[in-house]
GROMACS .gro file of C-alpha atoms in nm:
model
  275
    1MET     CA    1   8.933  11.630   4.389
    2HIS     CA    2   9.218  11.402   4.278
    3LYS     CA    3   9.479  11.658   4.394
    4ASP     CA    4   9.309  11.685   4.735
    5ASN     CA    5   9.332  11.307   4.775
    6ILE     CA    6   9.702  11.312   4.686
    7VAL     CA    7   9.769  11.593   4.937
    8GLN     CA    8   9.578  11.405   5.207
    9GLU     CA    9   9.768  11.082   5.138
   10THR     CA   10  10.100  11.272   5.148
   11GLU     CA   11  10.011  11.429   5.485
   12GLU     CA   12   9.907  11.091   5.622
   13MET     CA   13  10.239  10.941   5.508
   14LYS     CA   14  10.432  11.222   5.676
   15LEU     CA   15  10.234  11.173   5.998
   16GLY     CA   16  10.299  10.800   5.980
   17LYS     CA   17  10.673  10.856   5.942
   18ILE     CA   18  10.679  11.100   6.234
   19LEU     CA   19  10.492  10.855   6.460
   20ALA     CA   20  10.717  10.567   6.349
   21SER     CA   21  11.026  10.779   6.423
   22LYS     CA   22  10.897  10.872   6.771
   23PHE     CA   23  10.812  10.507   6.844
   24THR     CA   24  11.164  10.397   6.742
   25LYS     CA   25  11.323  10.659   6.970
   26CYS     CA   26  11.099  10.564   7.265
   27LYS     CA   27  11.171  10.196   7.204
   28SER     CA   28  11.545  10.263   7.217
   29ILE     CA   29  11.517  10.448   7.549
   30ILE     CA   30  11.291  10.180   7.698
   31LYS     CA   31  11.538   9.905   7.600
   32THR     CA   32  11.828  10.097   7.755
   33GLU     CA   33  11.637  10.157   8.080
   34ALA     CA   34  11.522   9.794   8.100
   35LYS     CA   35  11.878   9.666   8.051
   36ALA     CA   36  12.002   9.902   8.322
   37ILE     CA   37  11.745   9.758   8.566
   38LEU     CA   38  11.824   9.395   8.483
   39ARG     CA   39  12.201   9.450   8.509
   40GLU     CA   40  12.171   9.587   8.863
   41PRO     CA   41  12.122   9.313   9.130
   42SER     CA   42  12.013   9.569   9.391
   43SER     CA   43  11.736   9.694   9.160
   44ILE     CA   44  11.606   9.342   9.109
   45PHE     CA   45  11.612   9.281   9.485
   46PHE     CA   46  11.432   9.601   9.589
   47ILE     CA   47  11.178   9.595   9.303
   48PHE     CA   48  11.089   9.225   9.287
   49VAL     CA   49  11.227   9.034   9.585
   50LEU     CA   50  11.173   9.272   9.879
   51PRO     CA   51  10.795   9.326   9.819
   52LEU     CA   52  10.750   8.947   9.810
   53VAL     CA   53  10.953   8.903  10.130
   54LEU     CA   54  10.744   9.170  10.307
   55THR     CA   55  10.423   9.008  10.184
   56VAL     CA   56  10.530   8.667  10.317
   57VAL     CA   57  10.651   8.811  10.649
   58PHE     CA   58  10.341   9.021  10.717
   59GLY     CA   59  10.110   8.755  10.576
   60SER     CA   60  10.260   8.489  10.802
   61ALA     CA   61  10.260   8.717  11.107
   62PHE     CA   62   9.901   8.848  11.098
   63GLY     CA   63   9.762   8.772  10.752
   64GLN     CA   64   9.486   8.549  10.889
   65ASP     CA   65   9.392   8.777  11.181
   66VAL     CA   66   9.037   8.911  11.151
   67MET     CA   67   9.049   9.291  11.124
   68ASP     CA   68   8.673   9.346  11.079
   69ALA     CA   69   8.444   9.061  11.194
   70GLU     CA   70   8.135   9.217  11.036
   71LYS     CA   71   8.281   9.254  10.686
   72GLY     CA   72   8.530   8.968  10.711
   73PHE     CA   73   8.847   9.172  10.645
   74LYS     CA   74   9.166   8.986  10.733
   75GLY     CA   75   9.517   9.114  10.786
   76ILE     CA   76   9.629   9.010  10.439
   77ASP     CA   77   9.352   9.223  10.288
   78THR     CA   78   9.509   9.534  10.442
   79VAL     CA   79   9.866   9.422  10.363
   80PHE     CA   80   9.799   9.399   9.988
   81PRO     CA   81   9.723   9.770   9.912
   82ILE     CA   82  10.003   9.881  10.145
   83ASN     CA   83  10.251   9.666   9.954
   84ILE     CA   84  10.119   9.804   9.624
   85VAL     CA   85  10.203  10.158   9.741
   86PHE     CA   86  10.538  10.036   9.875
   87ILE     CA   87  10.629   9.902   9.529
   88ILE     CA   88  10.529  10.231   9.363
   89ALA     CA   89  10.726  10.443   9.612
   90ASN     CA   90  11.024  10.208   9.604
   91ILE     CA   91  11.053  10.232   9.225
   92GLY     CA   92  10.974  10.604   9.212
   93LEU     CA   93  11.209  10.717   9.488
   94MET     CA   94  11.482  10.451   9.484
   95GLY     CA   95  11.481  10.329   9.124
   96ILE     CA   96  11.418  10.621   8.889
   97PRO     CA   97  11.637  10.896   9.041
   98ILE     CA   98  11.936  10.668   9.097
   99SER     CA   99  11.906  10.513   8.750
  100ILE     CA  100  11.878  10.849   8.569
  101SER     CA  101  12.161  11.010   8.768
  102GLU     CA  102  12.393  10.717   8.684
  103LEU     CA  103  12.300  10.741   8.313
  104LYS     CA  104  12.373  11.113   8.331
  105GLU     CA  105  12.719  11.056   8.482
  106LYS     CA  106  12.800  10.793   8.217
  107GLY     CA  107  12.701  11.034   7.939
  108THR     CA  108  12.409  10.820   7.819
  109LEU     CA  109  12.162  11.106   7.845
  110LYS     CA  110  12.385  11.320   7.626
  111ARG     CA  111  12.375  11.043   7.366
  112TYR     CA  112  11.993  11.044   7.379
  113PHE     CA  113  12.004  11.411   7.285
  114SER     CA  114  12.173  11.324   6.955
  115TYR     CA  115  11.879  11.108   6.839
  116PRO     CA  116  11.717  11.375   6.876
  117VAL     CA  117  11.490  11.305   7.173
  118SER     CA  118  11.248  11.558   7.314
  119TYR     CA  119  11.248  11.615   7.688
  120MET     CA  120  10.889  11.492   7.743
  121MET     CA  121  10.948  11.191   7.516
  122TYR     CA  122  11.234  11.083   7.743
  123PHE     CA  123  11.023  11.134   8.057
  124PHE     CA  124  10.730  10.926   7.928
  125SER     CA  125  10.963  10.654   7.795
  126VAL     CA  126  11.108  10.620   8.145
  127MET     CA  127  10.754  10.618   8.286
  128ILE     CA  128  10.646  10.337   8.053
  129THR     CA  129  10.953  10.127   8.139
  130TYR     CA  130  10.895  10.149   8.512
  131ILE     CA  131  10.517  10.105   8.484
  132VAL     CA  132  10.582   9.767   8.318
  133VAL     CA  133  10.832   9.679   8.594
  134ASN     CA  134  10.580   9.793   8.855
  135LEU     CA  135  10.306   9.583   8.700
  136ILE     CA  136  10.521   9.269   8.703
  137SER     CA  137  10.607   9.319   9.072
  138THR     CA  138  10.242   9.392   9.155
  139ILE     CA  139  10.128   9.073   8.982
  140LEU     CA  140  10.383   8.868   9.180
  141VAL     CA  141  10.261   9.020   9.509
  142SER     CA  142   9.897   8.968   9.408
  143LEU     CA  143   9.953   8.600   9.327
  144THR     CA  144  10.128   8.551   9.662
  145CYS     CA  145   9.843   8.718   9.854
  146PHE     CA  146   9.565   8.527   9.679
  147LEU     CA  147   9.727   8.184   9.637
  148PHE     CA  148   9.911   8.148   9.968
  149PHE     CA  149   9.725   8.375  10.213
  150ASP     CA  150   9.367   8.360  10.085
  151ALA     CA  151   9.318   8.731  10.018
  152HIS     CA  152   8.971   8.839   9.902
  153PHE     CA  153   8.837   9.082   9.645
  154TYR     CA  154   8.585   9.331   9.792
  155MET     CA  155   8.557   9.597   9.522
  156THR     CA  156   8.262   9.667   9.296
  157PHE     CA  157   8.325   9.732   8.926
  158ILE     CA  158   8.331  10.111   8.978
  159GLN     CA  159   8.565  10.075   9.273
  160GLY     CA  160   8.790   9.846   9.067
  161VAL     CA  161   8.815  10.104   8.788
  162SER     CA  162   8.879  10.377   9.046
  163PHE     CA  163   9.149  10.161   9.205
  164ILE     CA  164   9.333  10.131   8.870
  165LEU     CA  165   9.303  10.506   8.808
  166PHE     CA  166   9.439  10.600   9.151
  167TRP     CA  167   9.709  10.333   9.115
  168LEU     CA  168   9.820  10.508   8.795
  169LEU     CA  169   9.792  10.850   8.963
  170SER     CA  170  10.011  10.730   9.251
  171ILE     CA  171  10.264  10.597   8.999
  172TYR     CA  172  10.272  10.933   8.824
  173ILE     CA  173  10.322  11.116   9.155
  174PHE     CA  174  10.607  10.900   9.287
  175TYR     CA  175  10.778  10.871   8.951
  176GLY     CA  176  10.746  11.247   8.914
  177LEU     CA  177  10.898  11.297   9.261
  178GLY     CA  178  11.189  11.074   9.162
  179TYR     CA  179  11.236  11.282   8.850
  180VAL     CA  180  11.235  11.604   9.054
  181ILE     CA  181  11.504  11.462   9.284
  182VAL     CA  182  11.728  11.422   8.980
  183LEU     CA  183  11.662  11.788   8.895
  184LEU     CA  184  11.778  11.901   9.238
  185PHE     CA  185  12.102  11.701   9.273
  186LYS     CA  186  12.394  11.678   9.031
  187SER     CA  187  12.589  11.366   9.136
  188SER     CA  188  12.456  11.012   9.167
  189ARG     CA  189  12.593  10.996   9.522
  190SER     CA  190  12.394  11.297   9.646
  191THR     CA  191  12.088  11.175   9.454
  192ASN     CA  192  12.118  10.835   9.620
  193ILE     CA  193  12.144  10.988   9.969
  194ALA     CA  194  11.851  11.227   9.914
  195SER     CA  195  11.620  10.966   9.758
  196THR     CA  196  11.696  10.712  10.033
  197ALA     CA  197  11.632  10.969  10.307
  198ILE     CA  198  11.299  11.078  10.154
  199PHE     CA  199  11.194  10.716  10.104
  200LEU     CA  200  11.269  10.622  10.467
  201VAL     CA  201  11.087  10.930  10.601
  202MET     CA  202  10.779  10.830  10.402
  203ILE     CA  203  10.804  10.464  10.509
  204PHE     CA  204  10.816  10.550  10.879
  205GLY     CA  205  10.573  10.841  10.847
  206SER     CA  206  10.298  10.662  10.657
  207GLY     CA  207  10.222  10.366  10.882
  208ILE     CA  208  10.394  10.101  10.670
  209ALA     CA  209  10.678  10.027  10.914
  210ILE     CA  210  10.497  10.126  11.235
  211PRO     CA  211  10.119  10.180  11.276
  212LEU     CA  212  10.031  10.550  11.278
  213ASP     CA  213   9.828  10.512  11.600
  214SER     CA  214  10.144  10.425  11.791
  215LEU     CA  215  10.346  10.717  11.655
  216PRO     CA  216  10.387  11.061  11.819
  217SER     CA  217  10.146  11.335  11.714
  218LEU     CA  218  10.427  11.528  11.539
  219ILE     CA  219  10.500  11.234  11.306
  220LYS     CA  220  10.129  11.195  11.238
  221LYS     CA  221  10.121  11.557  11.123
  222VAL     CA  222  10.422  11.492  10.897
  223ALA     CA  223  10.235  11.196  10.749
  224ASP     CA  224   9.956  11.430  10.642
  225PHE     CA  225  10.200  11.593  10.398
  226THR     CA  226  10.340  11.273  10.243
  227PRO     CA  227  10.186  11.128   9.926
  228MET     CA  228  10.252  10.776  10.054
  229ALA     CA  229  10.009  10.811  10.345
  230HIS     CA  230   9.735  10.955  10.122
  231SER     CA  231   9.790  10.693   9.852
  232ILE     CA  232   9.754  10.417  10.111
  233LYS     CA  233   9.431  10.568  10.246
  234VAL     CA  234   9.270  10.589   9.902
  235LEU     CA  235   9.389  10.254   9.761
  236GLU     CA  236   9.324  10.065  10.084
  237GLY     CA  237   8.975  10.215  10.111
  238LEU     CA  238   8.893  10.117   9.752
  239TRP     CA  239   9.042   9.770   9.792
  240LEU     CA  240   8.828   9.703  10.100
  241GLY     CA  241   8.515   9.828   9.924
  242LYS     CA  242   8.471  10.140  10.135
  243GLN     CA  243   8.308  10.469  10.031
  244VAL     CA  244   8.640  10.638   9.958
  245PHE     CA  245   8.490  10.940   9.780
  246GLN     CA  246   8.305  11.026  10.100
  247GLU     CA  247   8.560  10.921  10.361
  248ASN     CA  248   8.889  11.032  10.200
  249MET     CA  249   8.811  11.339   9.991
  250ILE     CA  250   9.103  11.528  10.146
  251SER     CA  251   9.344  11.255  10.030
  252ILE     CA  252   9.192  11.259   9.680
  253PHE     CA  253   9.227  11.639   9.655
  254TYR     CA  254   9.583  11.614   9.790
  255LEU     CA  255   9.689  11.353   9.531
  256THR     CA  256   9.524  11.548   9.249
  257GLY     CA  257   9.687  11.874   9.357
  258ILE     CA  258  10.038  11.733   9.393
  259SER     CA  259  10.012  11.562   9.052
  260ILE     CA  260   9.928  11.898   8.891
  261LEU     CA  261  10.218  12.067   9.074
  262LEU     CA  262  10.461  11.796   8.961
  263THR     CA  263  10.342  11.829   8.601
  264VAL     CA  264  10.422  12.201   8.606
  265VAL     CA  265  10.768  12.143   8.758
  266ILE     CA  266  10.857  11.861   8.517
  267TYR     CA  267  10.740  12.059   8.216
  268LYS     CA  268  10.915  12.380   8.320
  269TYR     CA  269  11.248  12.252   8.453
  270LYS     CA  270  11.463  12.012   8.253
  271ILE     CA  271  11.731  11.764   8.346
  272LYS     CA  272  12.075  11.857   8.220
  273TRP     CA  273  12.199  11.588   7.984
  274GLU     CA  274  12.541  11.594   8.146
  275ALA     CA  275  12.636  11.574   8.514
   0.00000   0.00000   0.00000
């Protein structure tokens, strides 16, 4: 009995050391990624400043316009979820791929390999870093909407929980897409061009820049294949207290399916530590 207790304590100590070692490695990666973001003025502008500017511009232009007289929806109530998706896509498509490709060219990723760092540990460390950044930007936009433009909260408790879950799912999808872009292109220049092009196509094909109703039918069909358009439909529906699980099941299935596909790609194909 005494020997069994000693063996169990030894195993628990080993597990504790392993977990502590993994935490230390993740912490090191997170610190490096956070410093890279803070050192880059363009990253600060696009992640924190631009969403606030868009919120103020759209809020001032039509934030107080009544969109649904019966339910009391105003323009700012539709702007908020759109800006939330914009922040996610902006970080996922413009932040992550460019940041990782630059670290790869500088040889930083090769240094990570000497820790040693597992491939999935690196991926989730990057995810955690940018989720925190995303959350800070989202809070700033939320405060602006509620304090200066009188946005309202329409969700029930279940809808609120669902909103958080689909917010996290959208983050995983766009961050995963950014990661896949790094897999496809070797240099930071080509990664930058590709990620910017994909981001702009999604912006103009999802109704953020121009309402979908005013776009040609061909572009509307393209929008049906972009995760940005489906993320907006689901998050906007939940935010406005609509029956999303009845009205937007196609979007929910789409987001679930693409997240599974991205998981397979990320797990199977690995970023080369060197450019």
